[in-house]
Structure formats: structure tokens, C-alpha cells
Amino acid sequence: DIDFRWGGDPNIVLAVEALVASIPIQLKDLQVFTIIRVIFQLADEIPCISAVVVALLAEPKPRIDYTLKAVGGSLTALPGISDMIDDTVTSIVTDMLQWPHRIVVPLGGIPVDT
């Protein structure tokens, strides 16, 4: 298990639609803090590792920080939008990567157990 800290500045624009307005919202300054499990699948052939498997642990919950910026509008036009986006981003990340879900990165062309 590894203490994982990642930060980046992706260019992500979310289209948020509500009854009263449609506002494009930019997600910036993304940072992720969590504990990840890294598993090396061993093989009989050199380089002796067929894949690296990465997954999030159930506890502690990942901390995901970011900045939201309305593109051509105001975030105050849609009350509760920040909480809704926070819940959505967290659920997407955990649904994709929380154990038993995982990312498998094959190495060296050796067959991999998925």
C-alpha cells in the first residue's frame, strides 16, 4: 500500500444543465490524496513482472480537491452545484478504481491475469 498524492491542471469542462440555466463549468487544479494498493503480477519470464495492478482501498476515502470556475456565468446561479459536482467526481473515481475494481497495466507483452 502506498500513500498517493497527485496534482495536475487538466482542462475539464462540465456541461451542467438545470431547469433555469445551462452553465459550462471548468474543473481546474485537480489534486488527489489517497492510499493505493499496487500489486506486481509475477511471471516466469524476464522481466519477471507481467503487470502492475493499481486500486484504491475502501478506507480511507480518497480526498479530491479542485477548483470550479463558471465559464461565462456564475456558480451562484445554481445553488448546490458545487456539492453535486463533488459527489459526482468522487463517485466516478471510486466506482472505477475502488477495490475490487482496478487498473491493470501490462508489461513486456507477457499474458496478464485480469
CSV table of C-alpha atoms in Angstrom, one decimal:
chain,number,residue,atom,x,y,z
A,1,ASP,CA,0.0,0.0,0.0
A,2,ILE,CA,1.3,3.4,-1.0
A,3,ASP,CA,0.5,7.0,0.1
A,4,PHE,CA,-0.5,8.6,-3.2
A,5,ARG,CA,-0.6,12.3,-3.9
A,6,TRP,CA,-1.2,13.6,-7.4
A,7,GLY,CA,-1.8,17.1,-8.7
A,8,GLY,CA,-2.4,18.3,-12.2
A,9,ASP,CA,-4.1,21.1,-14.1
A,10,PRO,CA,-6.4,19.3,-16.5
A,11,ASN,CA,-8.7,21.1,-18.9
A,12,ILE,CA,-12.1,19.6,-18.0
A,13,VAL,CA,-15.3,21.4,-18.9
A,14,LEU,CA,-18.6,20.0,-17.4
A,15,ALA,CA,-21.9,20.8,-19.0
A,16,VAL,CA,-24.3,21.4,-16.1
A,17,GLU,CA,-28.0,21.7,-17.0
A,18,ALA,CA,-30.8,22.6,-14.7
A,19,LEU,CA,-34.4,23.8,-15.2
A,20,VAL,CA,-33.4,27.5,-15.1
A,21,ALA,CA,-30.0,27.5,-16.9
A,22,SER,CA,-27.2,25.6,-18.6
A,23,ILE,CA,-23.7,26.6,-17.4
A,24,PRO,CA,-20.4,25.2,-18.6
A,25,ILE,CA,-18.2,24.7,-15.6
A,26,GLN,CA,-14.4,24.3,-15.7
A,27,LEU,CA,-12.7,21.9,-13.3
A,28,LYS,CA,-9.2,23.1,-12.6
A,29,ASP,CA,-6.3,22.5,-10.2
A,30,LEU,CA,-7.1,18.8,-9.6
A,31,GLN,CA,-5.4,17.1,-6.6
A,32,VAL,CA,-6.0,13.6,-5.4
A,33,PHE,CA,-4.8,12.3,-2.0
A,34,THR,CA,-5.4,8.6,-1.0
A,35,ILE,CA,-3.9,5.2,-0.3
A,36,ILE,CA,-3.5,3.0,-3.3
A,37,ARG,CA,-2.7,-0.7,-3.5
A,38,VAL,CA,-0.1,-1.7,-6.0
A,39,ILE,CA,0.3,-5.3,-6.9
A,40,PHE,CA,3.0,-6.7,-9.1
A,41,GLN,CA,1.9,-9.8,-11.0
A,42,LEU,CA,4.9,-12.1,-11.2
A,43,ALA,CA,5.9,-14.1,-14.3
A,44,ASP,CA,8.4,-16.9,-15.1
A,45,GLU,CA,10.0,-14.8,-17.9
A,46,ILE,CA,12.2,-11.8,-17.6
A,47,PRO,CA,11.4,-9.0,-16.5
A,48,CYS,CA,9.6,-11.4,-14.1
A,49,ILE,CA,6.6,-8.9,-13.8
A,50,SER,CA,3.8,-9.3,-16.2
A,51,ALA,CA,1.7,-6.4,-15.0
A,52,VAL,CA,1.2,-3.8,-12.4
A,53,VAL,CA,-2.3,-3.6,-10.8
A,54,VAL,CA,-3.4,-0.4,-9.1
A,55,ALA,CA,-6.6,0.0,-7.0
A,56,LEU,CA,-8.0,2.4,-4.3
A,57,LEU,CA,-8.6,1.0,-0.9
A,58,ALA,CA,-12.1,1.4,0.7
A,59,GLU,CA,-10.6,3.2,3.7
A,60,PRO,CA,-9.5,6.0,3.9
A,61,LYS,CA,-11.8,7.6,1.4
A,62,PRO,CA,-9.9,9.5,-1.3
A,63,ARG,CA,-9.6,13.2,-0.8
A,64,ILE,CA,-10.2,15.0,-4.2
A,65,ASP,CA,-9.6,18.8,-4.3
A,66,TYR,CA,-10.2,21.0,-7.2
A,67,THR,CA,-11.3,24.5,-8.2
A,68,LEU,CA,-14.6,25.1,-10.0
A,69,LYS,CA,-15.0,28.1,-12.4
A,70,ALA,CA,-18.1,29.0,-14.3
A,71,VAL,CA,-17.4,29.7,-18.0
A,72,GLY,CA,-19.5,32.7,-19.0
A,73,GLY,CA,-21.7,32.6,-15.9
A,74,SER,CA,-21.9,32.4,-12.2
A,75,LEU,CA,-21.8,29.3,-10.0
A,76,THR,CA,-24.3,31.1,-7.6
A,77,ALA,CA,-27.0,30.8,-10.4
A,78,LEU,CA,-27.4,27.2,-9.4
A,79,PRO,CA,-27.5,26.6,-5.7
A,80,GLY,CA,-25.9,23.4,-4.5
A,81,ILE,CA,-24.0,22.8,-7.8
A,82,SER,CA,-20.6,22.5,-6.0
A,83,ASP,CA,-21.8,19.8,-3.7
A,84,MET,CA,-23.4,17.9,-6.6
A,85,ILE,CA,-20.2,18.1,-8.7
A,86,ASP,CA,-18.2,17.0,-5.7
A,87,ASP,CA,-20.4,13.9,-5.1
A,88,THR,CA,-20.3,13.1,-8.8
A,89,VAL,CA,-16.5,13.4,-9.2
A,90,THR,CA,-15.9,11.3,-6.0
A,91,SER,CA,-18.3,8.6,-7.1
A,92,ILE,CA,-16.8,8.3,-10.6
A,93,VAL,CA,-13.3,7.9,-9.2
A,94,THR,CA,-14.3,5.4,-6.5
A,95,ASP,CA,-16.6,3.4,-8.9
A,96,MET,CA,-13.8,3.0,-11.4
A,97,LEU,CA,-10.9,2.3,-9.1
A,98,GLN,CA,-12.0,1.1,-5.6
A,99,TRP,CA,-11.0,-2.5,-4.9
A,100,PRO,CA,-12.0,-4.9,-6.4
A,101,HIS,CA,-12.1,-2.6,-9.5
A,102,ARG,CA,-8.6,-1.8,-10.6
A,103,ILE,CA,-6.3,-0.6,-13.4
A,104,VAL,CA,-4.1,-3.3,-14.9
A,105,VAL,CA,-1.0,-2.1,-16.8
A,106,PRO,CA,0.5,-5.0,-18.8
A,107,LEU,CA,4.4,-5.0,-19.1
A,108,GLY,CA,6.6,-6.6,-21.7
A,109,GLY,CA,4.0,-8.5,-23.8
A,110,ILE,CA,3.6,-11.3,-21.2
A,111,PRO,CA,0.0,-12.6,-20.8
A,112,VAL,CA,-1.8,-11.0,-17.9
A,113,ASP,CA,-4.4,-12.3,-15.4
A,114,THR,CA,-7.2,-9.6,-15.4
